[in-house]
CSV table of C-alpha atoms in Angstrom, one decimal:
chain,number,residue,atom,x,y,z
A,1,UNK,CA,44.7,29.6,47.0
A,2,UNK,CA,46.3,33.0,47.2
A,3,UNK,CA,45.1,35.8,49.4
A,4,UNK,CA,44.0,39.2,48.2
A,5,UNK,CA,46.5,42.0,47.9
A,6,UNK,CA,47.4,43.4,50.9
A,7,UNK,CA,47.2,47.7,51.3
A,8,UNK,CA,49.2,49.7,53.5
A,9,UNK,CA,47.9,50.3,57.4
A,10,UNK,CA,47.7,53.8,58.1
A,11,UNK,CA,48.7,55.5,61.1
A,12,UNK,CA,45.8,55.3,63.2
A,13,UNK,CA,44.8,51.3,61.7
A,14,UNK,CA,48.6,50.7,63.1
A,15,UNK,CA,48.3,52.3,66.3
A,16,UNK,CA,45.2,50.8,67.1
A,17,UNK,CA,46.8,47.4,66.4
A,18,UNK,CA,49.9,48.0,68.7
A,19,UNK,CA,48.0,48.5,71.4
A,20,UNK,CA,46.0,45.3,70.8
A,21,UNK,CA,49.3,43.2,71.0
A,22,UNK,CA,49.3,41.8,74.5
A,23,UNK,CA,52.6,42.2,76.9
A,24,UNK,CA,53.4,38.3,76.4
A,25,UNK,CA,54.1,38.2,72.5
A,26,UNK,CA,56.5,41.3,72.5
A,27,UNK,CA,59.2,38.7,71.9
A,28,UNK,CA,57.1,37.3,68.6
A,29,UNK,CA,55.7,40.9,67.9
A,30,UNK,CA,56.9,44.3,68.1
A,31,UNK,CA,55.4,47.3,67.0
A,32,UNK,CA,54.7,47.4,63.7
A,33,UNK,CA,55.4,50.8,61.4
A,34,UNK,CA,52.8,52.6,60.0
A,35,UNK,CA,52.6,51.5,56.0
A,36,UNK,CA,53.0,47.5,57.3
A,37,UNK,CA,51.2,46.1,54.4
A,38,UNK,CA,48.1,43.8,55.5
A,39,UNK,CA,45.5,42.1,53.9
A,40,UNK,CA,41.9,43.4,55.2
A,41,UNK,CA,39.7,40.5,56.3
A,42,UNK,CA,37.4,38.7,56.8
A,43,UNK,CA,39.2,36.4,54.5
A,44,UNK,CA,37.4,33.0,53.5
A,45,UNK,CA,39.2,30.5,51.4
A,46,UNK,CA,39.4,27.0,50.8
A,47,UNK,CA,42.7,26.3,51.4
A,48,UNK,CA,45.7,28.6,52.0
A,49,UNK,CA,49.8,27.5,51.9
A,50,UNK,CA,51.7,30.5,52.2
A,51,UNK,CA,54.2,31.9,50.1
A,52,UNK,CA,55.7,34.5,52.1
A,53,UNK,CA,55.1,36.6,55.8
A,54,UNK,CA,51.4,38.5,55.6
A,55,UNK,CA,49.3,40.4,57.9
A,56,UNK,CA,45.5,39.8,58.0
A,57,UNK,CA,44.0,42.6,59.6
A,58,UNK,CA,40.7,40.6,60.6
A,59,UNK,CA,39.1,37.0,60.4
A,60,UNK,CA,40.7,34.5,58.3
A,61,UNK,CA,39.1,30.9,58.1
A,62,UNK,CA,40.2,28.2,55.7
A,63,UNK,CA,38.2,25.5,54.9
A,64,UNK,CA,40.8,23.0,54.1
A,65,UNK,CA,44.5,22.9,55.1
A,66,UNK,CA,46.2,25.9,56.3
A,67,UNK,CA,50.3,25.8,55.8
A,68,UNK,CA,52.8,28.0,57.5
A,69,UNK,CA,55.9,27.1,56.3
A,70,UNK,CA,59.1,27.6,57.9
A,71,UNK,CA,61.0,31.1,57.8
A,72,UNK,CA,56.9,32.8,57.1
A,73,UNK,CA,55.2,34.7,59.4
A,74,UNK,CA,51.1,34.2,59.6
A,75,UNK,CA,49.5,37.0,61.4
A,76,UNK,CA,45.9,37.1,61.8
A,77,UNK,CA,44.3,40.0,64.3
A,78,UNK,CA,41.4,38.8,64.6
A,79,UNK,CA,39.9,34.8,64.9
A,80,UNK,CA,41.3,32.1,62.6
A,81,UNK,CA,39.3,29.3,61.6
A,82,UNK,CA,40.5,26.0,60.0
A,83,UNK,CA,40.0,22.7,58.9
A,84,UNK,CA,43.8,21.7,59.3
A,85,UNK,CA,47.1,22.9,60.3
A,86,UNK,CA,50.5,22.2,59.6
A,87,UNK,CA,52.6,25.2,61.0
A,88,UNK,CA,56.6,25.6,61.2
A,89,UNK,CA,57.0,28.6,60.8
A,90,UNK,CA,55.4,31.7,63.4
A,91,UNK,CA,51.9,32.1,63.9
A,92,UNK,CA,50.2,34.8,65.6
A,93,UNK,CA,46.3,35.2,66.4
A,94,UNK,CA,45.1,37.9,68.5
A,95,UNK,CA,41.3,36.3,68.5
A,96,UNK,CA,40.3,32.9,69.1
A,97,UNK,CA,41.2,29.4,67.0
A,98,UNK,CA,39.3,27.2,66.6
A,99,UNK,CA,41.1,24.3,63.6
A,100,UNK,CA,40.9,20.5,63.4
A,101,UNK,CA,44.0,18.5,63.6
A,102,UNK,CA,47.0,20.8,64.2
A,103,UNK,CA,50.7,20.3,63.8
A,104,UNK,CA,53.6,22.1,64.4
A,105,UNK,CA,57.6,21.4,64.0
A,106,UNK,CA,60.1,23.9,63.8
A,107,UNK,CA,62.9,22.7,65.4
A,108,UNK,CA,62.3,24.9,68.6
A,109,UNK,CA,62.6,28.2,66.6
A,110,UNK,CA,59.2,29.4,65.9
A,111,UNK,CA,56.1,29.6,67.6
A,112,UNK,CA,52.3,29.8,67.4
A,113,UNK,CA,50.8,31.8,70.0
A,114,UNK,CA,47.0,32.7,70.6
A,115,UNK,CA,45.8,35.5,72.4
A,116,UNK,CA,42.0,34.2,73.0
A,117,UNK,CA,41.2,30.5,73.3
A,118,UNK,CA,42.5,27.4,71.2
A,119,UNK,CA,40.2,25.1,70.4
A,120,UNK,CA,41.2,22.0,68.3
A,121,UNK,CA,40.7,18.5,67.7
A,122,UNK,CA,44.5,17.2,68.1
A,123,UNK,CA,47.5,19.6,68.7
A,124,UNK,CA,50.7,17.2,68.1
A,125,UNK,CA,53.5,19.5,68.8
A,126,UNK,CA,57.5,18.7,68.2
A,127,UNK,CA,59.8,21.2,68.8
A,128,UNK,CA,57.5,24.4,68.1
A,129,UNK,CA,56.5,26.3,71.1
A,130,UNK,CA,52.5,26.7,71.4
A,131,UNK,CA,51.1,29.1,74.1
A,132,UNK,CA,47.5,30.8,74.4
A,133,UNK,CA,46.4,33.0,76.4
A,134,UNK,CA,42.9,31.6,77.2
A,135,UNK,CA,41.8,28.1,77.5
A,136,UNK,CA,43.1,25.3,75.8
A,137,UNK,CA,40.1,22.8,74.7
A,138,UNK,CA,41.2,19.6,72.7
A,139,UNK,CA,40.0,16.1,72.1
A,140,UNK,CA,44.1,15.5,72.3
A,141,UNK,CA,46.8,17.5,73.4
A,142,UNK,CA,50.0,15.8,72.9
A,143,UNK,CA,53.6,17.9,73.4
A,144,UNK,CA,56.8,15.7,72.5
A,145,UNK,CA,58.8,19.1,73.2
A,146,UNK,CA,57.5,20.3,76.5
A,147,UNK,CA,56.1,23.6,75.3
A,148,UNK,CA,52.5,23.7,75.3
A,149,UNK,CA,51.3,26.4,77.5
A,150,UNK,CA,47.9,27.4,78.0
A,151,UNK,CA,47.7,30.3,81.0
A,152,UNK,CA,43.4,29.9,81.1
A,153,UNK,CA,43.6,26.0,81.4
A,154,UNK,CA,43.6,22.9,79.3
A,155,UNK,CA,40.5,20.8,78.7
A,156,UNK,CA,41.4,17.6,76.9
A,157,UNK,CA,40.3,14.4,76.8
A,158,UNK,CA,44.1,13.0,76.3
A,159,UNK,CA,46.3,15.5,78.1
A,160,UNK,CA,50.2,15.2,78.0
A,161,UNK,CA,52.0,18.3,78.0
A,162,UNK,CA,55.4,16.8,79.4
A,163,UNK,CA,56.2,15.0,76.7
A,164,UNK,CA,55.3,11.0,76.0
A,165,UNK,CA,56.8,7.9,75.5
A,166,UNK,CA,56.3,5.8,72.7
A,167,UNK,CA,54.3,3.4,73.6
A,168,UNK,CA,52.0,6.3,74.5
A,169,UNK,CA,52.0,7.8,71.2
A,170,UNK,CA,50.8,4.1,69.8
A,171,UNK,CA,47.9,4.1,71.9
A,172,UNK,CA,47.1,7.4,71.0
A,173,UNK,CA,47.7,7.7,67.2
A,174,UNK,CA,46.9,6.5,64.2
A,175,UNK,CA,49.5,3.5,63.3
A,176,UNK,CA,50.1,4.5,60.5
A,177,UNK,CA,52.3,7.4,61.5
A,178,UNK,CA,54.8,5.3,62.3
A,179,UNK,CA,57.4,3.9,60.7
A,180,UNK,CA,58.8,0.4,60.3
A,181,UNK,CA,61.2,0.5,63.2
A,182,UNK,CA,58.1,1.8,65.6
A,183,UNK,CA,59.1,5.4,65.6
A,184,UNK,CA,56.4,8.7,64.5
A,185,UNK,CA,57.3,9.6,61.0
A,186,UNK,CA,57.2,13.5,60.4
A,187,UNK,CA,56.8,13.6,56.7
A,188,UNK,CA,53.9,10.3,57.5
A,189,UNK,CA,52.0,13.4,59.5
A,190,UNK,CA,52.4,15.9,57.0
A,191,UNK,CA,51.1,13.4,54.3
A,192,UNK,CA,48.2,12.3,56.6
A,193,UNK,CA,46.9,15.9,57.1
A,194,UNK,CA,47.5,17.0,53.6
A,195,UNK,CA,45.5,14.1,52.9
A,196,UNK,CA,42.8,15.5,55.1
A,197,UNK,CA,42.8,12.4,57.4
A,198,UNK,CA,42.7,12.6,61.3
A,199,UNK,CA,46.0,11.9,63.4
A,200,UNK,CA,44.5,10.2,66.1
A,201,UNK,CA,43.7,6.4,66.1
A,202,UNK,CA,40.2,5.1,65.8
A,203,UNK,CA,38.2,4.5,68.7
């Protein structure tokens, strides 16, 4: 589903936005010049995989699966809901988030950084840096990386930030992200939450 067209930000919209940007993402988002073009929210759709960088100046919320893929920028000023994530490329909300099943893989060159809280069922990261400002709240949290940060706290029912072994990940997700030899399948995640189906094994 495609977003609306975006409009240029005038000087004051622009201004008003810099100062919003909090001192921590200045490495993920500089000032932006007046004329930036953005897409005015609250945008609702039911699905959204990017085809290029956009702004939305406001909500977004997507009821299905939400794709940022690599090399795109996703930046969203105000909340972002959504069903699912897949994100490898940089994604920047300067609300809250609150998604479902959330994965991110970039190969340690992007980043998905929240200003408010994050708020998700299971955040699988490897290799993408995730950081929120506010409070971290997750059925799972699992980091194969090392860079999940959360600077108000994490609240999880599965916590493991520093990275896991494998027979970890087994007791923890769903079997059949792995592959014959026993070892978690990236493009078995992506089909699993294109598919709409939950990464974490049954209870």
């Amino acid at each position: 589903m495609s977003l609306p067209s975006p409009r240029p930000l005038s000087a004051d919209e622009v201004a008003s936005l810099n100062a919003s940007i909090p001192l921590q993402f200045g490495d993920y988002l500089g000032p932006l010049p007046e004329g930036v073009p953005a897409v005015r929210g609250p945008v609702h759709l039911p699905d959204f995989e990017q085809d290029g960088s956009c702004l939305i100046l406001g909500d977004l919320q997507v009821e299905g699966l939400l794709v940022n893929p690599p090399h795109t920028s996703l930046i969203v000023t105000g909340s972002l809901r959504a069903g699912t994530v897949l994100t490898m490329g940089k994604l920047v909300v300067l609300g809250d988030m609150v998604v479902g099943d959330m994965y991110g893989n970039s190969f340690s060159n992007e980043v998905c950084v929240v200003k408010g809280s994050l708020s998700v069922r299971c955040l699988l990261e490897k290799g993408h840096s995730f950081e929120t400002l506010g409070r971290l709240s997750a059925e799972a949290a699992l980091s194969l990386s090392n860079v999940i940060s959360a600077h108000g706290g994490v609240e999880a029912g599965v916590a493991a930030l520093r990275g896991m072994n494998d027979d970890e990940r087994r007791r923890v997700l769903d079997a059949s992200l792995f592959d014959d030899e026993g070892n978690l399948s990236e493009p078995r995640i992506v089909a699993r939450l294109r598919a709409a189906l939950p990464l974490l094994r049954a209870a």
